[in-house]
PDB file of C-alpha atoms and ligand atoms in Angstrom:
ATOM      1  CA  MET A   1       0.010  -0.010  -0.021  1.00 98.00           C
ATOM      2  CA  ARG A   2       1.209   3.502  -0.815  1.00 98.00           C
ATOM      3  CA  ILE A   3       0.528   6.425   1.525  1.00 98.00           C
ATOM      4  CA  ASP A   4       1.412  10.017   0.641  1.00 99.00           C
ATOM      5  CA  ILE A   5       1.336  12.607   3.406  1.00 98.00           C
ATOM      6  CA  LEU A   6       1.153  16.257   2.323  1.00 98.00           C
ATOM      7  CA  THR A   7       2.080  18.672   5.081  1.00 98.00           C
ATOM      8  CA  LEU A   8       3.814  21.988   5.882  1.00 97.00           C
ATOM      9  CA  PHE A   9       5.687  20.186   8.716  1.00 97.00           C
ATOM     10  CA  PRO A  10       7.292  17.101   7.197  1.00 98.00           C
ATOM     11  CA  GLU A  11       9.834  16.814  10.050  1.00 98.00           C
ATOM     12  CA  MET A  12       7.016  15.937  12.420  1.00 98.00           C
ATOM     13  CA  PHE A  13       6.807  12.522  10.706  1.00 98.00           C
ATOM     14  CA  THR A  14      10.482  11.557  10.849  1.00 97.00           C
ATOM     15  CA  SER A  15      10.668   9.541  14.093  1.00 97.00           C
ATOM     16  CA  PHE A  16       7.050   8.352  13.744  1.00 97.00           C
ATOM     17  CA  LEU A  17       7.818   6.674  10.410  1.00 97.00           C
ATOM     18  CA  GLU A  18      11.068   5.219  11.596  1.00 96.00           C
ATOM     19  CA  GLY A  19       9.346   3.467  14.493  1.00 92.00           C
ATOM     20  CA  SER A  20       9.543  -0.355  14.727  1.00 82.00           C
ATOM     21  CA  LEU A  21       6.263  -1.420  13.112  1.00 94.00           C
ATOM     22  CA  LEU A  22       6.150   1.143  10.293  1.00 97.00           C
ATOM     23  CA  GLY A  23       9.940   1.089   9.760  1.00 96.00           C
ATOM     24  CA  ALA A  24       9.912  -2.666   9.250  1.00 96.00           C
ATOM     25  CA  ALA A  25       6.825  -2.575   7.000  1.00 97.00           C
ATOM     26  CA  GLN A  26       8.499  -0.033   4.769  1.00 98.00           C
ATOM     27  CA  ALA A  27      11.745  -1.998   4.649  1.00 97.00           C
ATOM     28  CA  ASN A  28       9.782  -5.122   3.720  1.00 96.00           C
ATOM     29  CA  GLY A  29       7.990  -3.273   0.894  1.00 97.00           C
ATOM     30  CA  LEU A  30       4.587  -3.817   2.437  1.00 97.00           C
ATOM     31  CA  LEU A  31       4.208  -0.013   2.839  1.00 98.00           C
ATOM     32  CA  ASP A  32       5.487   2.835   0.702  1.00 98.00           C
ATOM     33  CA  ILE A  33       5.021   5.997   2.785  1.00 98.00           C
ATOM     34  CA  ARG A  34       6.155   9.347   1.377  1.00 98.00           C
ATOM     35  CA  VAL A  35       6.028  12.758   3.021  1.00 98.00           C
ATOM     36  CA  VAL A  36       5.767  15.830   0.817  1.00 98.00           C
ATOM     37  CA  ASN A  37       6.246  19.434   1.822  1.00 98.00           C
ATOM     38  CA  ILE A  38       3.369  21.551   0.482  1.00 98.00           C
ATOM     39  CA  ARG A  39       5.677  24.579   0.577  1.00 98.00           C
ATOM     40  CA  ASP A  40       7.706  23.040  -2.284  1.00 98.00           C
ATOM     41  CA  TYR A  41       4.723  23.903  -4.531  1.00 98.00           C
ATOM     42  CA  ALA A  42       4.526  27.565  -3.381  1.00 98.00           C
ATOM     43  CA  GLU A  43       5.610  30.390  -5.607  1.00 95.00           C
ATOM     44  CA  GLY A  44       7.632  33.595  -5.156  1.00 95.00           C
ATOM     45  CA  VAL A  45      10.672  34.322  -3.004  1.00 97.00           C
ATOM     46  CA  HIS A  46       8.557  33.982   0.188  1.00 97.00           C
ATOM     47  CA  ARG A  47       7.088  30.576  -0.822  1.00 98.00           C
ATOM     48  CA  GLN A  48       3.840  31.760   0.691  1.00 97.00           C
ATOM     49  CA  VAL A  49       1.266  29.053   1.547  1.00 97.00           C
ATOM     50  CA  ASP A  50      -1.102  30.889   3.801  1.00 96.00           C
ATOM     51  CA  ASP A  51      -2.935  34.240   3.928  1.00 96.00           C
ATOM     52  CA  ARG A  52      -5.527  36.182   5.963  1.00 97.00           C
ATOM     53  CA  PRO A  53      -9.207  35.397   5.446  1.00 97.00           C
ATOM     54  CA  PHE A  54     -11.289  37.780   3.236  1.00 98.00           C
ATOM     55  CA  GLY A  55     -13.893  39.477   5.374  1.00 97.00           C
ATOM     56  CA  GLY A  56     -11.654  39.406   8.406  1.00 97.00           C
ATOM     57  CA  GLY A  57     -11.405  36.992  11.297  1.00 94.00           C
ATOM     58  CA  PRO A  58      -8.594  35.313  13.200  1.00 93.00           C
ATOM     59  CA  GLY A  59      -5.646  33.345  11.911  1.00 93.00           C
ATOM     60  CA  MET A  60      -4.483  32.290   8.432  1.00 95.00           C
ATOM     61  CA  LEU A  61      -5.912  30.021   5.786  1.00 97.00           C
ATOM     62  CA  LEU A  62      -4.088  27.697   3.463  1.00 97.00           C
ATOM     63  CA  MET A  63      -4.064  29.182  -0.047  1.00 97.00           C
ATOM     64  CA  PRO A  64      -5.617  27.106  -2.829  1.00 98.00           C
ATOM     65  CA  GLY A  65      -2.733  27.485  -5.363  1.00 98.00           C
ATOM     66  CA  PRO A  66       0.068  25.598  -3.552  1.00 98.00           C
ATOM     67  CA  VAL A  67      -2.228  23.011  -1.990  1.00 98.00           C
ATOM     68  CA  VAL A  68      -4.014  22.059  -5.226  1.00 98.00           C
ATOM     69  CA  ASP A  69      -0.801  22.052  -7.224  1.00 98.00           C
ATOM     70  CA  CYS A  70       0.842  19.813  -4.632  1.00 98.00           C
ATOM     71  CA  VAL A  71      -2.057  17.341  -4.487  1.00 98.00           C
ATOM     72  CA  GLU A  72      -2.326  17.164  -8.296  1.00 98.00           C
ATOM     73  CA  ALA A  73       1.421  16.631  -8.769  1.00 98.00           C
ATOM     74  CA  VAL A  74       1.614  13.918  -6.155  1.00 98.00           C
ATOM     75  CA  ARG A  75      -1.472  12.094  -7.414  1.00 98.00           C
ATOM     76  CA  LYS A  76       0.030  12.005 -10.942  1.00 98.00           C
ATOM     77  CA  GLN A  77       3.145  10.216  -9.723  1.00 98.00           C
ATOM     78  CA  ALA A  78       1.437   6.802 -10.110  1.00 98.00           C
ATOM     79  CA  ALA A  79      -1.173   5.292 -12.394  1.00 98.00           C
ATOM     80  CA  ASP A  80      -3.442   4.991  -9.287  1.00 98.00           C
ATOM     81  CA  ALA A  81      -4.199   8.590  -8.177  1.00 98.00           C
ATOM     82  CA  GLY A  82      -5.214   7.234  -4.808  1.00 98.00           C
ATOM     83  CA  HIS A  83      -8.034   8.097  -2.402  1.00 99.00           C
ATOM     84  CA  LEU A  84      -7.657  11.723  -1.269  1.00 99.00           C
ATOM     85  CA  VAL A  85      -8.340  12.325   2.447  1.00 99.00           C
ATOM     86  CA  MET A  86      -8.414  15.840   3.950  1.00 98.00           C
ATOM     87  CA  LEU A  87      -7.790  16.025   7.676  1.00 98.00           C
ATOM     88  CA  THR A  88     -10.276  18.448   9.180  1.00 97.00           C
ATOM     89  CA  PRO A  89     -12.373  18.618  12.399  1.00 96.00           C
ATOM     90  CA  ALA A  90     -15.401  19.222  10.102  1.00 96.00           C
ATOM     91  CA  GLY A  91     -14.991  15.763   8.477  1.00 97.00           C
ATOM     92  CA  ARG A  92     -16.733  12.441   9.133  1.00 98.00           C
ATOM     93  CA  ARG A  93     -15.590  10.863  12.373  1.00 98.00           C
ATOM     94  CA  LEU A  94     -12.903   8.212  12.195  1.00 98.00           C
ATOM     95  CA  ASP A  95     -13.758   4.827  13.636  1.00 97.00           C
ATOM     96  CA  GLN A  96     -12.565   1.241  13.003  1.00 97.00           C
ATOM     97  CA  SER A  97     -14.945   0.781  10.106  1.00 97.00           C
ATOM     98  CA  VAL A  98     -13.575   3.898   8.372  1.00 98.00           C
ATOM     99  CA  VAL A  99     -10.044   2.574   9.097  1.00 98.00           C
ATOM    100  CA  GLU A 100     -11.004  -0.725   7.421  1.00 97.00           C
ATOM    101  CA  GLU A 101     -12.426   1.061   4.465  1.00 98.00           C
ATOM    102  CA  LEU A 102      -9.134   3.031   4.059  1.00 98.00           C
ATOM    103  CA  ALA A 103      -7.059  -0.121   4.491  1.00 98.00           C
ATOM    104  CA  ARG A 104      -8.783  -1.800   1.505  1.00 98.00           C
ATOM    105  CA  ARG A 105      -7.345   0.837  -0.852  1.00 98.00           C
ATOM    106  CA  ASP A 106      -4.049   0.502  -2.726  1.00 98.00           C
ATOM    107  CA  ARG A 107      -3.151   4.115  -2.272  1.00 98.00           C
ATOM    108  CA  ILE A 108      -4.249   6.940   0.053  1.00 98.00           C
ATOM    109  CA  VAL A 109      -3.191  10.604  -0.041  1.00 99.00           C
ATOM    110  CA  LEU A 110      -3.471  12.423   3.301  1.00 99.00           C
ATOM    111  CA  LEU A 111      -3.722  16.210   3.145  1.00 98.00           C
ATOM    112  CA  CYS A 112      -2.869  17.949   6.469  1.00 98.00           C
ATOM    113  CA  GLY A 113      -4.086  21.451   7.162  1.00 91.00           C
ATOM    114  CA  ARG A 114      -2.568  23.998   9.587  1.00 80.00           C
ATOM    115  CA  TYR A 115      -3.572  27.466  10.716  1.00 71.00           C
ATOM    116  CA  GLU A 116      -7.306  28.104  10.859  1.00 84.00           C
ATOM    117  CA  GLY A 117      -8.207  25.938   7.910  1.00 94.00           C
ATOM    118  CA  PHE A 118      -8.385  25.554   4.156  1.00 97.00           C
ATOM    119  CA  ASP A 119      -9.611  28.051   1.583  1.00 98.00           C
ATOM    120  CA  GLU A 120     -13.027  26.601   0.553  1.00 98.00           C
ATOM    121  CA  ARG A 121     -11.967  26.245  -3.070  1.00 98.00           C
ATOM    122  CA  ILE A 122      -9.519  23.535  -2.125  1.00 98.00           C
ATOM    123  CA  ARG A 123     -12.543  21.376  -1.125  1.00 98.00           C
ATOM    124  CA  GLU A 124     -14.524  22.447  -4.206  1.00 98.00           C
ATOM    125  CA  THR A 125     -11.624  21.596  -6.585  1.00 98.00           C
ATOM    126  CA  LEU A 126     -10.349  18.391  -5.035  1.00 98.00           C
ATOM    127  CA  GLU A 127     -13.593  16.967  -3.458  1.00 98.00           C
ATOM    128  CA  PRO A 128     -11.628  15.049  -0.832  1.00 98.00           C
ATOM    129  CA  ASP A 129     -12.979  12.519   1.691  1.00 98.00           C
ATOM    130  CA  GLU A 130     -12.986  14.785   4.764  1.00 98.00           C
ATOM    131  CA  ILE A 131     -12.067  12.996   8.043  1.00 98.00           C
ATOM    132  CA  SER A 132     -11.859  14.105  11.642  1.00 97.00           C
ATOM    133  CA  ILE A 133     -10.410  12.033  14.490  1.00 98.00           C
ATOM    134  CA  GLY A 134     -12.795  13.379  17.107  1.00 97.00           C
ATOM    135  CA  ASP A 135     -14.718  16.331  18.416  1.00 96.00           C
ATOM    136  CA  TYR A 136     -11.847  18.491  19.702  1.00 95.00           C
ATOM    137  CA  VAL A 137      -9.490  20.871  17.963  1.00 94.00           C
ATOM    138  CA  LEU A 138      -5.903  20.046  17.066  1.00 96.00           C
ATOM    139  CA  SER A 139      -3.436  22.743  15.826  1.00 95.00           C
ATOM    140  CA  GLY A 140      -3.111  20.844  12.565  1.00 96.00           C
ATOM    141  CA  GLY A 141      -3.922  17.629  10.724  1.00 98.00           C
ATOM    142  CA  GLU A 142      -0.458  16.026  11.274  1.00 98.00           C
ATOM    143  CA  VAL A 143      -1.301  14.231  14.490  1.00 98.00           C
ATOM    144  CA  ALA A 144      -4.548  13.090  12.924  1.00 98.00           C
ATOM    145  CA  ALA A 145      -2.650  11.817   9.849  1.00 98.00           C
ATOM    146  CA  MET A 146      -0.366   9.782  12.185  1.00 98.00           C
ATOM    147  CA  VAL A 147      -3.415   8.295  13.878  1.00 98.00           C
ATOM    148  CA  ILE A 148      -4.756   7.199  10.476  1.00 98.00           C
ATOM    149  CA  VAL A 149      -1.375   5.830   9.244  1.00 98.00           C
ATOM    150  CA  ASP A 150      -0.956   3.822  12.518  1.00 97.00           C
ATOM    151  CA  ALA A 151      -4.510   2.366  12.502  1.00 97.00           C
ATOM    152  CA  VAL A 152      -4.498   1.571   8.767  1.00 98.00           C
ATOM    153  CA  ALA A 153      -1.008   0.145   8.563  1.00 97.00           C
ATOM    154  CA  ARG A 154      -1.730  -2.555  11.170  1.00 95.00           C
ATOM    155  CA  LEU A 155      -4.585  -3.864   8.998  1.00 96.00           C
ATOM    156  CA  VAL A 156      -2.341  -4.260   5.915  1.00 96.00           C
ATOM    157  CA  PRO A 157      -1.629  -8.014   5.646  1.00 94.00           C
ATOM    158  CA  GLY A 158       1.865  -8.895   6.858  1.00 94.00           C
ATOM    159  CA  VAL A 159       2.490  -5.670   8.820  1.00 94.00           C
ATOM    160  CA  LEU A 160       1.596  -7.070  12.232  1.00 91.00           C
ATOM    161  CA  GLY A 161       3.123 -10.453  11.627  1.00 84.00           C
ATOM    162  CA  ASP A 162       0.287 -12.058  13.535  1.00 78.00           C
ATOM    163  CA  GLU A 163      -2.897 -11.513  11.490  1.00 79.00           C
ATOM    164  CA  GLU A 164      -4.972 -13.025  14.270  1.00 73.00           C
ATOM    165  CA  SER A 165      -4.000 -10.161  16.484  1.00 79.00           C
ATOM    166  CA  ALA A 166      -5.724  -7.527  14.276  1.00 79.00           C
ATOM    167  CA  ARG A 167      -8.788  -9.735  13.952  1.00 76.00           C
ATOM    168  CA  GLN A 168      -9.194  -9.980  17.753  1.00 84.00           C
ATOM    169  CA  ASP A 169      -8.684  -6.278  18.400  1.00 85.00           C
ATOM    170  CA  SER A 170     -11.283  -4.045  20.035  1.00 86.00           C
ATOM    171  CA  PHE A 171     -13.902  -2.774  17.488  1.00 89.00           C
ATOM    172  CA  SER A 172     -13.078  -5.568  15.014  1.00 87.00           C
ATOM    173  CA  GLY A 173     -15.605  -8.244  14.003  1.00 86.00           C
ATOM    174  CA  ALA A 174     -19.304  -7.837  13.377  1.00 89.00           C
ATOM    175  CA  GLU A 175     -20.183  -6.919  16.991  1.00 92.00           C
ATOM    176  CA  ARG A 176     -17.656  -4.028  17.293  1.00 92.00           C
ATOM    177  CA  LEU A 177     -16.968  -4.967  20.891  1.00 96.00           C
ATOM    178  CA  VAL A 178     -14.055  -3.648  23.046  1.00 96.00           C
ATOM    179  CA  GLU A 179     -11.796  -6.323  24.455  1.00 95.00           C
ATOM    180  CA  GLY A 180     -12.298  -7.537  28.020  1.00 97.00           C
ATOM    181  CA  PRO A 181      -9.606  -8.032  30.634  1.00 98.00           C
ATOM    182  CA  GLN A 182      -6.388  -9.958  29.842  1.00 98.00           C
ATOM    183  CA  TYR A 183      -3.804 -11.484  32.144  1.00 98.00           C
ATOM    184  CA  THR A 184      -0.198 -12.589  32.088  1.00 98.00           C
ATOM    185  CA  ARG A 185       2.133 -13.945  34.773  1.00 98.00           C
ATOM    186  CA  PRO A 186       2.174 -14.010  37.763  1.00 98.00           C
ATOM    187  CA  ARG A 187      -1.018 -15.962  38.598  1.00 98.00           C
ATOM    188  CA  GLU A 188      -1.372 -13.867  41.687  1.00 98.00           C
ATOM    189  CA  PHE A 189      -0.522 -10.204  42.115  1.00 98.00           C
ATOM    190  CA  ARG A 190      -1.112  -8.472  45.452  1.00 98.00           C
ATOM    191  CA  GLY A 191      -3.816 -10.979  46.274  1.00 98.00           C
ATOM    192  CA  LEU A 192      -5.522 -10.542  42.851  1.00 98.00           C
ATOM    193  CA  GLN A 193      -5.922 -13.869  41.054  1.00 98.00           C
ATOM    194  CA  VAL A 194      -6.026 -14.700  37.338  1.00 98.00           C
ATOM    195  CA  PRO A 195      -9.562 -16.128  36.620  1.00 98.00           C
ATOM    196  CA  ASP A 196      -9.525 -19.946  36.833  1.00 98.00           C
ATOM    197  CA  VAL A 197     -11.174 -20.350  33.431  1.00 98.00           C
ATOM    198  CA  LEU A 198      -8.030 -18.933  31.741  1.00 98.00           C
ATOM    199  CA  LEU A 199      -5.860 -21.626  33.307  1.00 98.00           C
ATOM    200  CA  SER A 200      -8.403 -24.442  32.455  1.00 98.00           C
ATOM    201  CA  GLY A 201      -7.061 -25.299  28.987  1.00 98.00           C
ATOM    202  CA  ASP A 202     -10.736 -25.552  27.841  1.00 98.00           C
ATOM    203  CA  HIS A 203     -10.520 -23.386  24.660  1.00 98.00           C
ATOM    204  CA  ALA A 204     -14.303 -23.278  24.043  1.00 98.00           C
ATOM    205  CA  ARG A 205     -14.991 -22.184  27.650  1.00 98.00           C
ATOM    206  CA  ILE A 206     -12.248 -19.560  27.379  1.00 98.00           C
ATOM    207  CA  ALA A 207     -13.655 -18.224  24.108  1.00 96.00           C
ATOM    208  CA  LYS A 208     -17.120 -17.968  25.693  1.00 98.00           C
ATOM    209  CA  TRP A 209     -15.727 -16.276  28.802  1.00 98.00           C
ATOM    210  CA  ARG A 210     -13.843 -13.687  26.669  1.00 97.00           C
ATOM    211  CA  HIS A 211     -16.898 -12.941  24.615  1.00 97.00           C
ATOM    212  CA  ASP A 212     -19.043 -12.450  27.744  1.00 98.00           C
ATOM    213  CA  GLN A 213     -16.338 -10.181  29.252  1.00 97.00           C
ATOM    214  CA  ALA A 214     -16.218  -8.188  25.977  1.00 96.00           C
ATOM    215  CA  LEU A 215     -20.004  -7.636  26.187  1.00 96.00           C
ATOM    216  CA  VAL A 216     -19.648  -6.403  29.783  1.00 97.00           C
ATOM    217  CA  ALA A 217     -16.757  -4.066  28.869  1.00 96.00           C
ATOM    218  CA  THR A 218     -18.647  -2.707  25.855  1.00 96.00           C
ATOM    219  CA  GLU A 219     -21.768  -2.077  27.893  1.00 96.00           C
ATOM    220  CA  ARG A 220     -19.768  -0.375  30.689  1.00 96.00           C
ATOM    221  CA  ARG A 221     -18.050   1.819  28.113  1.00 95.00           C
ATOM    222  CA  ALA A 222     -21.405   2.863  26.537  1.00 93.00           C
ATOM    223  CA  HIS A 223     -22.540   4.108  29.952  1.00 91.00           C
ATOM    224  CA  SER A 224     -19.222   5.819  30.792  1.00 87.00           C
ATOM    225  CA  ILE A 225     -19.392   7.820  27.561  1.00 79.00           C
ATOM    226  CA  HIS A 226     -22.785   9.277  28.482  1.00 65.00           C
ATOM    227  CA  SER A 227     -21.930   9.885  32.152  1.00 65.00           C
ATOM    228  CA  PRO A 228     -18.278  10.981  32.362  1.00 66.00           C
ATOM    229  CA  ARG A 229     -16.591  11.228  35.808  1.00 67.00           C
ATOM    230  CA  SER A 230     -16.992  14.746  37.160  1.00 67.00           C
ATOM    231  CA  ILE A 231     -13.930  16.992  37.252  1.00 66.00           C
ATOM    232  CA  PRO A 232     -12.902  17.427  40.906  1.00 69.00           C
TER     233      PRO A 232
HETATM  234 CL1  6GU B 301      -8.364  15.845  11.281  1.00 91.00          CL
HETATM  235  N1  6GU B 301      -7.656  18.247  12.241  1.00 91.00           N
HETATM  236  C1  6GU B 301      -7.626  19.173  13.227  1.00 91.00           C
HETATM  237  N2  6GU B 301      -6.996  20.284  12.998  1.00 91.00           N
HETATM  238  N3  6GU B 301      -8.283  19.029  14.383  1.00 91.00           N
HETATM  239  C2  6GU B 301      -8.948  17.865  14.582  1.00 91.00           C
HETATM  240  C3  6GU B 301      -8.963  16.849  13.602  1.00 91.00           C
HETATM  241  C4  6GU B 301      -8.286  17.071  12.445  1.00 91.00           C
HETATM  242  N4  6GU B 301      -9.742  15.883  14.090  1.00 91.00           N
HETATM  243  C5  6GU B 301     -10.100  16.271  15.293  1.00 91.00           C
HETATM  244  N5  6GU B 301      -9.647  17.485  15.607  1.00 91.00           N
END
């Protein structure tokens, strides 16, 4: 799978992409991830990429010229122009089913915004798939792009090594359950015991227990979302 990341802050991705999982997947040829500086497509001695909004208001907007030129040039680099994603808090909310949808593509192009947003004509010209990672405001799309790359990459066959691991994750499978509790050694920690069923060797009983626990954890989470703990 090829992923292009278009940003004004390419250095933010350096250590992220060198990390163990993504580093190995790129070395193996399972992933081809490229970071492109939008400023390389800006004109004039100042290489200007942003400007003040017409009509007034705070902050700066990304200008359509350099952004559209950059996206078009990068998409033309391969026969498959890829699926264009714009990172914006106004987009559809990312969840595991959106991640699975992105992971099925051969190429995605992630467009990161900074400042107060994008000139509207960028959307009108490029008609991107607009995605948000949640209802809060980030200073730019870079962190959101890293979230998408991390979540998508682990679904690409071969990247995790153990394909079963992605299949068993929280939010995977038809029921979209979160995982229940898990235990490793020691069998007793400060008087807390590992549940007997997990030591029984009865795989059917263990699978049923895990599913029941996942239902409990998912139900508890549904309640916690609607009644958050109060701030002291
Ligand atoms: Cl994709 N971008 C920004 N700037 N803020 C966000 C976001 C994206 N998703 C949630 N908040």
